[in-house]
Structures are given as structure tokens and as C-alpha cells.
Amino acid sequence: MTVAEQARDKRELAGWLRAEGRQVRRAIAGVVGLSMVASVAQVVALFLLATIAQRWVIDSQPASPALLVGLGTALLLQLLFQRLREWQRSRLADGVQAHYQQALLKQLEARSLALIRDYSVPTWQSFLTRRVGALQLYFCDYVPQTLVAVLVPLLVLVVVFPFSWLVALTLLVTAPLVPLFMWLVGMGAAVAHREHFLAIERLASLFLDRLRARQLLQVFNRVEAERAFFSDASADLKRRTMKVVSLAFLSSSVLDFFATLSIALVAVFVGFSLLGEIGFGHWSSGLNLRDGLFMLLLAPMFFSELRLLGRHYHSKAEAQGAADALQPVLDLPPLDITARALPLSLPKLSVMAPGGGEILAVPALTLQRGEHVLLSGPSGSGKTSLLEALLGLRPMHSDGELHCLDRREVAWLDQSPPVLPGSIADNLSLAKPLPEAQMRAALREVGLDEWLAQQPDGLQTAMGDYPPLSGGQRQRLAIARLVLQEAQIVFLDEPTAHLAPAQREAISQLLQRQLADRTVIWIAHGQSPSQFFTRQWQIIDGRLHDQPGSTEVGNAH
């Protein structure tokens, strides 16, 4: 990506973040307002403290009860409003996290498998934790601080100017240097954070893939090679992490340097003015201890919010890196497709990708109740995307009215069906109350009765993270679950892929027997003539061809 493209992407992401911030601007205003009230109370407390020092050191008089009560009240008010600010920030953080997690879950509910398959498991974990967390810090810390870092210095300048125009001018001149160097340091921070996010997600995906294939790695003696690879990848991730950390450290160090320099200039001016060496820069004939101490105490306050903004500045870059992947998911348009029962009639349409490109051209189709359809085509031709479109999970473009199948009426079985870590009964019932005898009968029909008898706790045996099932047994368990759910429409997405020939033949015959009275769309390769299928859909060069025919999947994979 060129520098110009990076700058354009950065502007677009910044604009998206600003637009998203409008949803929580009232809560942000609450955080800013409470911060300003606490700052006003702090100014009052500092003035009273300087007054007490003047009376004690110069006038040799004890502080009056009114001054002490006022100082205590101002400090208590400052502490109170700081606590209220933290409470408001916590509410804002909870609201931001809940909003984006619900937005992601809403998209998942609308698009289900079609969206899940576009991203790896570690990426989804990053979406719901790290990336949403980055947006949370942006809206809760950085955005309010950008306002506070302007308002508090203005408050200090307004208070200081009646005492000394030179101190006010010194603060005013040095203040722009802080955001200037923040901008210079942060120019490459967004790109660094974006690359850091991608590196973590890719390494997590790779680790999960190797973990699933751990047995194959042992068989082919690749354990040591993979360990060395992960060692190198880990070292590269550490270098990326240190790059991000060094950028944050550099930004903070630059801010501290200029803030310290400015405060030192104010201290020199106040000190020499009190000694009578400087006779200009203030409105009266000279400074007294109260005025000089008050301005000296206000100088750190002037820069404290700017320095805090510098510490939060990396949150902006991190949020832009997080938004780079979140924005395409969160901004997906709603799918306005009406669900209906069989028979289903579709006009000529195009199955579209989320980005707008055409995946598959489909002629006018009808799907009748009880039909058995074989769907075939090269890998990557859009077979699974077609099934997702039939469920209303992918966008479709057509000149006619679009309908889809009711998801509640459809069961889906693919080549790697999930096994829940709960009990065998949990895997079969899917939270639907089922008699134990019915579950045992379903397992017996798919040939898992002997396997069940070997389990220590019967149907209550927990599957755990590593279920005691071979590939064929996993498919049989999924078929038993499918039969028990009684869905009238079944999608089979290459359910016999990666199985041995004997298992493949047995599973195919079992599926044909169990699903004889259901409506079936079966994705398969290597078909041969049979009476099971009533129709065949074949994808050739990005187009679906509908033709009658009888084929079987005895050797399908």
C-alpha cells in the first residue's frame, strides 16, 4: 500500500470513527462536563492554598477558618466530581462495548454461516475482544480528552492572564508544540497498530490450524519444524509489539520534555520576579507570593491534560487499526429477503459477495417439497454460497421479488460437523427436550449403539474438547442429531469429504436411507448414476445449470 493510499484510508477510518462517535456524544459530554467542574474546583483550591501560604509566610498570620473550610470544600468537590467522572466513564465504556458486541452479533444473526466463513476463529475472537476494546478506549478516553485538553488550558489562561500577561503568553506559545509533536509521532502509529492486529490474528489462526493437525504433524515428523517456525513468528510479533510500544513511549517523552521546559520557564520568571530582578510581564508593580505561587501551581495543571492526551493518543491509532477490519462487517447493508415455505420459486438472480462482486449467476429456479438435488461444480465455484443465498444469508440481485427458505425449517450438515463439549445428550438434543429412548434409537439407526455402550456415563458422557470419535463416528453422530431435529429441508455440504472409501460409502447410504422423505440439496463430487436424485444443479464457469437427472454419491467426497 502506497503512502497516499495509507493517508486516504486513515482519513476514511477517522471519518468513520467520528460518525460512530455521534451515537455516544451525550455520554461523552457528560464525562467532559464533570472533568471541567473538577478542574474549576482544583483552580479554587490552588488559589486558596496560595492565599494561605501568603498569610503564613509573608504576613505571619495563621490561616483563617474560612480559608481552611473553603480549601477543604474545594478539595472535596474536586474529589467528588473526579469520582463522578470515573463513574460516567465506566457507564460509557460498558455502553460502547455492549453496542459493538451487539452490532457484531446482529450481523452474525442476519448472515450466519455466510459471514462466519469469511473470517477465522481467532479473528472473531479479536473482533469481540481486542478490536471492540480498542474502540472502547477511543470513545471513553481519547475523544473526551481531546475536549478537556482544550478547555482546561483555556481555563488556566483566563485565570492566569489577570496576574501576568507574560506567563499567559509563555503558556500559549509552548502549548501548540505539544499537539504538533503528537501528530508527528502518531503519523505512523495507525499503520503500526493495524499491522500488529493482523499479525496477532494470523499467528493465532496458524496456531489453531496446527493444533487441529497435531496428529498429522507427528505422523510426518514435522513437530520440530513447526516449533522452529512458531519461534521465528513469535520473535517477529515481539518486534512488532516493541515498535508499537516505542511509538507510545516516544510520544509521551516528547510531551514530558516540552511540558517540563515550559514549567521551568514559568518558575524562572516567578522566582526572579519575587526577587525583584524582573520588573515586567505583570500588570502591577510586582508579584507577591500568592500570585507567583498560584501561577506556578497552575502551570502543571495547564500541561497535565495535554500530557494525558498524549498518553491516550495511541488509543486513536489503535482504534483506526481496529476499525480497518470492523468497519466492513459493521456497515454491511441489511438483507431484505422474505422467508417462505416450500415450494420456493426464484427469478433469475445473481449471488453477490459482501463487497458487491458477483459470485454466481443463477437462472430461474423452483424447489419442490421432497426433491433430492445434487449440486456439483469445481472447488471455489460458489456451491456453498448458493446454499447460503437460499437461506437468505448472502445478498442477491434480481429484477423480480426475492424469497428464501425459512432457516427454522433447514438443517445443515457439512464435512466437519461440530461436536459440543457437553454430553452426548446435549449434542443430540441441542437444548430441545427429547426422551432418552428416542435418542438411543437414533444412535442405533446410525450404527452408534455399540459406541454408546462403551461410554462410561452413557448419554451423559461429556465430549469435552477432544471427543472420542473418529471421522466416520462424528458424521454418524451428526446424522443422528439431524434426524432428531426433524427438519424437512436438509443441506449436505460435502458430508463425506476426507473419509475413507468404506466410510464414505457407508455414510452416503445411511444419509440416503435416513433422508429419503426429506427435501435434500447435496453438494458432492464424483457422482455416478442413481435413482436417489431427482434433479442436478451444476455450476460451470460461474453459472448454475438446472437439469433433471439421477446420480448417486456413493463415491462422493
XYZ file of C-alpha atoms in Angstrom, residues 13-434:
422
model
C -11.294 5.499 9.117
C -11.065 8.750 11.094
C -14.287 9.923 9.442
C -15.998 6.631 10.275
C -14.913 6.913 13.906
C -16.243 10.474 14.101
C -19.568 9.347 12.674
C -19.735 6.493 15.184
C -18.953 8.951 17.992
C -22.216 10.820 17.371
C -24.090 7.913 18.914
C -22.408 8.462 22.282
C -21.805 12.220 22.185
C -24.209 12.860 25.091
C -22.325 10.437 27.337
C -19.009 11.943 26.195
C -20.325 15.412 27.004
C -21.139 14.155 30.498
C -17.547 12.976 31.007
C -16.199 16.327 29.741
C -18.589 18.365 31.883
C -17.695 16.523 35.079
C -13.997 16.899 34.248
C -14.390 20.672 33.862
C -16.272 21.047 37.140
C -13.483 19.102 38.895
C -10.906 21.384 37.204
C -12.693 24.538 38.389
C -12.730 23.164 41.930
C -8.996 22.450 41.595
C -8.301 26.056 40.495
C -10.215 27.368 43.502
C -8.316 25.001 45.813
C -4.943 26.138 44.401
C -5.830 29.809 44.830
C -6.878 29.247 48.438
C -3.680 27.280 49.079
C -1.574 30.133 47.659
C -3.512 32.615 49.800
C -2.863 30.577 52.947
C 0.865 30.426 52.070
C 0.926 34.233 51.621
C -0.687 34.837 55.015
C 1.534 32.302 56.783
C 4.938 33.110 55.209
C 4.728 36.817 54.348
C 2.047 38.239 56.650
C 2.972 35.910 59.551
C -0.703 35.315 60.249
C -2.487 31.977 60.702
C -4.961 30.898 58.095
C -8.494 31.924 58.928
C -11.141 29.218 59.496
C -12.978 30.457 56.403
C -9.925 29.827 54.222
C -9.401 26.353 55.666
C -13.062 25.448 55.259
C -13.034 26.777 51.701
C -9.882 24.806 50.861
C -11.340 21.615 52.312
C -14.637 22.148 50.486
C -12.891 22.755 47.153
C -10.749 19.626 47.553
C -13.803 17.540 48.465
C -15.705 18.872 45.467
C -12.750 18.113 43.219
C -12.555 14.549 44.542
C -16.337 14.108 44.271
C -16.531 15.214 40.641
C -13.481 13.148 39.721
C -15.263 10.088 41.119
C -18.422 11.038 39.232
C -16.333 11.391 36.096
C -14.929 7.873 36.551
C -18.453 6.556 37.124
C -19.696 8.244 33.942
C -16.697 6.919 32.031
C -17.418 3.401 33.270
C -21.018 3.692 32.074
C -19.799 4.953 28.718
C -17.304 2.081 28.433
C -19.983 -0.514 29.196
C -22.325 1.093 26.677
C -19.713 1.189 23.904
C -18.702 -2.422 24.473
C -22.318 -3.625 24.565
C -23.195 -1.611 21.435
C -20.434 -3.034 19.249
C -20.740 -6.567 20.538
C -24.488 -6.474 19.855
C -23.851 -4.967 16.411
C -21.493 -7.839 15.567
C -23.924 -10.415 16.932
C -26.731 -8.797 14.923
C -24.726 -9.185 11.727
C -23.923 -12.785 12.670
C -27.593 -13.478 13.310
C -28.569 -11.989 9.963
C -25.851 -13.649 7.859
C -24.829 -16.624 9.998
C -22.563 -19.073 8.127
C -22.044 -16.725 5.186
C -20.318 -14.209 7.468
C -18.654 -16.671 9.841
C -16.817 -18.394 6.995
C -15.297 -15.113 5.801
C -13.143 -14.810 8.954
C -11.162 -17.243 11.065
C -11.990 -18.122 14.667
C -9.089 -16.035 16.078
C -10.279 -13.082 14.003
C -13.750 -13.314 15.537
C -12.153 -13.541 18.967
C -10.172 -10.421 18.145
C -13.307 -8.657 16.888
C -15.222 -9.254 20.118
C -12.338 -8.552 22.500
C -9.278 -6.657 21.237
C -10.827 -4.609 18.429
C -14.008 -3.711 20.317
C -11.785 -2.931 23.315
C -9.753 -0.538 21.153
C -12.919 1.336 20.135
C -13.945 1.400 23.771
C -10.711 3.135 24.813
C -11.023 5.562 21.912
C -14.503 6.776 22.816
C -14.014 6.642 26.590
C -10.515 8.118 26.876
C -9.264 9.794 23.720
C -12.381 11.614 22.499
C -13.306 13.178 25.879
C -9.652 14.041 26.483
C -9.399 15.963 23.190
C -12.072 18.342 24.513
C -10.736 18.503 28.059
C -7.211 19.167 26.741
C -8.561 22.307 25.038
C -10.943 23.569 27.718
C -8.666 23.189 30.762
C -5.708 25.119 29.218
C -8.161 27.853 28.177
C -9.436 27.973 31.753
C -5.884 28.303 33.062
C -5.064 31.052 30.548
C -8.181 33.007 31.532
C -7.235 32.725 35.217
C -3.509 33.498 34.745
C -3.842 36.451 32.362
C -5.048 38.964 35.034
C -1.949 38.139 37.106
C 0.740 38.055 34.378
C 0.449 38.531 30.659
C 3.969 37.115 30.180
C 3.169 33.803 31.896
C -0.018 33.549 29.858
C 1.948 34.265 26.671
C 4.610 31.677 27.611
C 1.972 29.008 28.131
C 0.133 29.999 24.958
C 3.273 29.825 22.805
C 4.516 26.464 24.116
C 1.105 24.773 24.100
C 0.882 24.203 20.276
C 4.205 22.347 20.333
C 2.564 19.511 22.270
C -0.147 18.562 19.703
C 2.327 19.245 16.874
C 4.769 16.609 18.102
C 1.864 14.298 18.974
C 0.814 14.470 15.337
C 4.344 13.934 14.043
C 4.911 10.892 16.254
C 1.445 9.486 15.590
C 1.606 9.654 11.785
C 2.766 6.037 11.502
C 1.116 4.752 14.661
C -2.169 3.755 12.974
C -0.348 1.663 10.378
C 1.759 0.036 13.108
C -1.342 -0.839 15.137
C -3.112 -2.200 12.062
C -0.178 -4.454 11.231
C 0.035 -5.509 14.877
C -3.632 -6.568 14.903
C -3.190 -8.582 11.703
C -0.006 -10.228 12.974
C -1.687 -11.393 16.185
C -4.769 -12.718 14.357
C -2.736 -14.537 11.695
C -0.447 -16.120 14.258
C -3.466 -17.221 16.330
C -5.129 -18.704 13.205
C -1.943 -20.540 12.317
C -1.550 -21.893 15.828
C -5.162 -23.120 15.865
C -4.673 -24.803 12.481
C -1.526 -26.594 13.653
C -3.238 -27.596 16.883
C -6.032 -29.265 14.954
C -3.492 -31.076 12.772
C -1.219 -32.133 15.640
C -1.622 -35.831 14.854
C -0.624 -35.317 11.209
C 2.406 -33.315 12.319
C 3.534 -36.224 14.465
C 2.918 -38.739 11.685
C 5.006 -36.758 9.180
C 7.650 -35.790 11.759
C 7.019 -32.056 11.388
C 6.779 -31.139 15.088
C 10.286 -29.692 15.402
C 9.993 -27.781 12.120
C 6.723 -26.219 13.214
C 8.169 -25.389 16.626
C 11.030 -23.532 14.934
C 8.569 -21.735 12.673
C 6.485 -20.561 15.631
C 9.623 -19.447 17.416
C 10.511 -17.199 14.461
C 6.919 -15.935 14.188
C 6.868 -15.179 17.908
C 10.096 -13.191 17.624
C 8.620 -11.202 14.719
C 5.483 -10.472 16.780
C 7.651 -9.262 19.660
C 9.428 -6.866 17.301
C 6.089 -5.511 16.089
C 4.879 -5.119 19.673
C 8.022 -3.252 20.667
C 7.571 -0.958 17.671
C 4.078 -0.028 18.858
C 5.289 0.411 22.450
C 8.254 2.542 21.355
C 5.937 4.877 19.429
C 3.801 5.374 22.525
C 6.907 5.908 24.674
C 8.363 8.433 22.215
C 5.119 10.402 22.160
C 4.973 10.524 25.966
C 8.647 11.500 26.272
C 8.302 14.391 23.812
C 5.278 15.733 25.671
C 7.020 15.482 29.033
C 10.049 17.351 27.686
C 8.123 20.361 26.384
C 5.823 20.480 29.404
C 8.828 20.445 31.751
C 10.579 23.148 29.709
C 7.555 25.429 29.819
C 7.011 24.938 33.549
C 10.695 25.694 34.128
C 10.352 28.996 32.235
C 7.352 29.956 34.366
C 9.266 29.031 37.539
C 12.278 31.152 36.493
C 10.038 34.139 35.748
C 8.154 33.833 39.043
C 11.347 33.350 41.039
C 13.206 36.348 39.583
C 10.055 38.483 39.815
C 9.759 37.718 43.527
C 13.446 38.616 43.942
C 12.834 41.901 42.154
C 15.153 41.084 39.261
C 12.343 41.184 36.665
C 10.044 44.163 36.677
C 7.872 43.440 33.635
C 5.430 40.750 32.495
C 2.698 41.551 35.028
C 0.084 44.212 35.444
C 1.049 45.534 38.908
C 4.315 46.904 40.249
C 5.449 43.418 41.207
C 4.368 39.891 42.071
C 3.589 38.796 45.586
C 3.988 35.259 46.898
C 0.315 34.427 46.469
C 0.167 35.408 42.802
C 3.510 33.805 41.935
C 2.767 30.568 43.776
C -0.715 30.414 42.275
C 0.630 30.721 38.717
C 3.388 28.232 39.448
C 0.798 25.715 40.697
C -1.398 26.316 37.653
C 1.408 25.698 35.140
C 1.487 21.889 35.679
C -2.304 21.856 35.503
C -2.092 23.638 32.132
C 0.006 20.815 30.684
C -1.405 17.885 32.666
C -4.436 17.422 30.375
C -2.274 17.806 27.261
C 0.142 15.203 28.601
C -2.765 12.905 29.390
C -3.997 13.403 25.830
C -0.549 12.325 24.664
C -0.833 9.115 26.659
C -4.241 8.457 25.105
C -3.114 9.438 21.608
C -2.085 5.880 20.807
C -5.729 4.906 21.510
C -6.699 6.842 18.393
C -4.139 4.991 16.272
C -5.191 1.676 17.818
C -8.867 2.442 17.150
C -8.109 3.207 13.499
C -6.266 -0.096 13.244
C -9.241 -1.873 14.834
C -11.781 -0.103 12.627
C -9.925 -1.209 9.490
C -11.420 -4.698 9.851
C -14.540 -3.904 11.905
C -15.991 -1.290 9.565
C -16.652 -3.673 6.627
C -18.527 -6.031 8.963
C -20.498 -3.422 10.910
C -21.503 -1.484 7.766
C -22.894 -4.467 5.859
C -26.331 -3.475 4.497
C -29.405 -5.339 5.794
C -30.606 -8.326 3.795
C -34.167 -7.584 2.721
C -35.207 -11.096 1.644
C -38.535 -12.632 2.640
C -38.580 -16.188 4.007
C -41.258 -18.592 2.872
C -42.058 -22.308 2.919
C -41.721 -24.757 0.042
C -42.283 -24.734 -2.861
C -39.727 -21.983 -3.474
C -39.646 -20.080 -6.757
C -36.749 -17.778 -7.585
C -36.395 -15.436 -10.561
C -33.163 -15.055 -12.454
C -30.666 -13.657 -9.952
C -27.034 -13.108 -9.039
C -25.482 -14.190 -5.762
C -23.330 -11.295 -4.610
C -20.239 -11.042 -2.421
C -20.300 -8.630 0.565
C -18.076 -6.246 -1.391
C -20.534 -6.131 -4.306
C -18.963 -8.529 -6.835
C -20.951 -11.343 -8.416
C -20.222 -14.832 -7.114
C -22.697 -16.862 -9.122
C -25.303 -16.293 -11.851
C -28.464 -18.330 -11.212
C -31.335 -18.917 -13.681
C -34.960 -19.003 -12.579
C -35.312 -21.908 -10.132
C -38.003 -23.835 -8.333
C -37.527 -26.181 -5.400
C -40.404 -28.536 -4.647
C -41.074 -30.378 -1.433
C -39.483 -33.844 -1.374
C -36.969 -33.142 -4.177
C -33.413 -34.501 -3.966
C -30.994 -32.149 -5.728
C -27.336 -32.846 -6.458
C -25.240 -29.655 -6.554
C -21.847 -30.050 -8.220
C -19.087 -27.849 -9.548
C -15.374 -27.110 -9.158
C -13.967 -26.086 -5.799
C -14.494 -22.380 -5.165
C -17.217 -22.082 -7.810
C -19.853 -20.901 -5.295
C -21.697 -24.062 -4.240
C -21.738 -23.228 -0.541
C -22.510 -19.582 -1.358
C -25.610 -20.752 -3.236
C -26.847 -22.680 -0.201
C -26.244 -19.605 1.950
C -28.176 -17.475 -0.554
C -31.107 -19.911 -0.433
C -31.218 -19.264 3.321
C -31.135 -15.501 2.836
C -27.631 -15.185 4.289
C -25.997 -13.577 1.251
C -27.074 -10.548 -0.783
C -28.794 -11.324 -4.074
C -29.583 -9.084 -7.009
C -32.617 -9.641 -9.205
C -35.253 -7.732 -11.146
C -38.002 -9.831 -9.567
C -39.170 -10.441 -6.000
C -36.701 -12.454 -3.924
C -37.596 -15.155 -1.419
C -35.551 -17.541 0.661
C -36.118 -20.598 2.799
C -37.093 -20.315 6.439
C -33.941 -21.129 8.406
C -36.011 -22.801 11.106
C -37.007 -25.441 8.556
C -33.462 -26.214 7.350
C -30.731 -28.430 8.798
C -27.141 -28.179 7.575
C -24.568 -30.983 7.598
C -21.055 -30.397 6.303
C -17.809 -32.357 6.181
C -16.730 -31.286 9.691
C -19.851 -31.155 11.872
C -19.312 -29.570 15.296
C -19.250 -31.638 18.463
C -20.221 -29.665 21.558
C -18.144 -30.080 24.739
C -21.318 -31.035 26.619
C -22.772 -34.506 26.980
C -23.830 -36.845 24.174
C -27.424 -35.986 25.018
C -26.637 -32.261 24.663
C -25.157 -32.904 21.234
C -28.240 -34.779 20.112
C -30.970 -32.588 21.576
C -29.442 -29.113 21.091
C -31.385 -27.855 24.152
C -34.623 -29.401 22.839
C -36.168 -31.803 25.393
C -36.039 -35.319 23.934
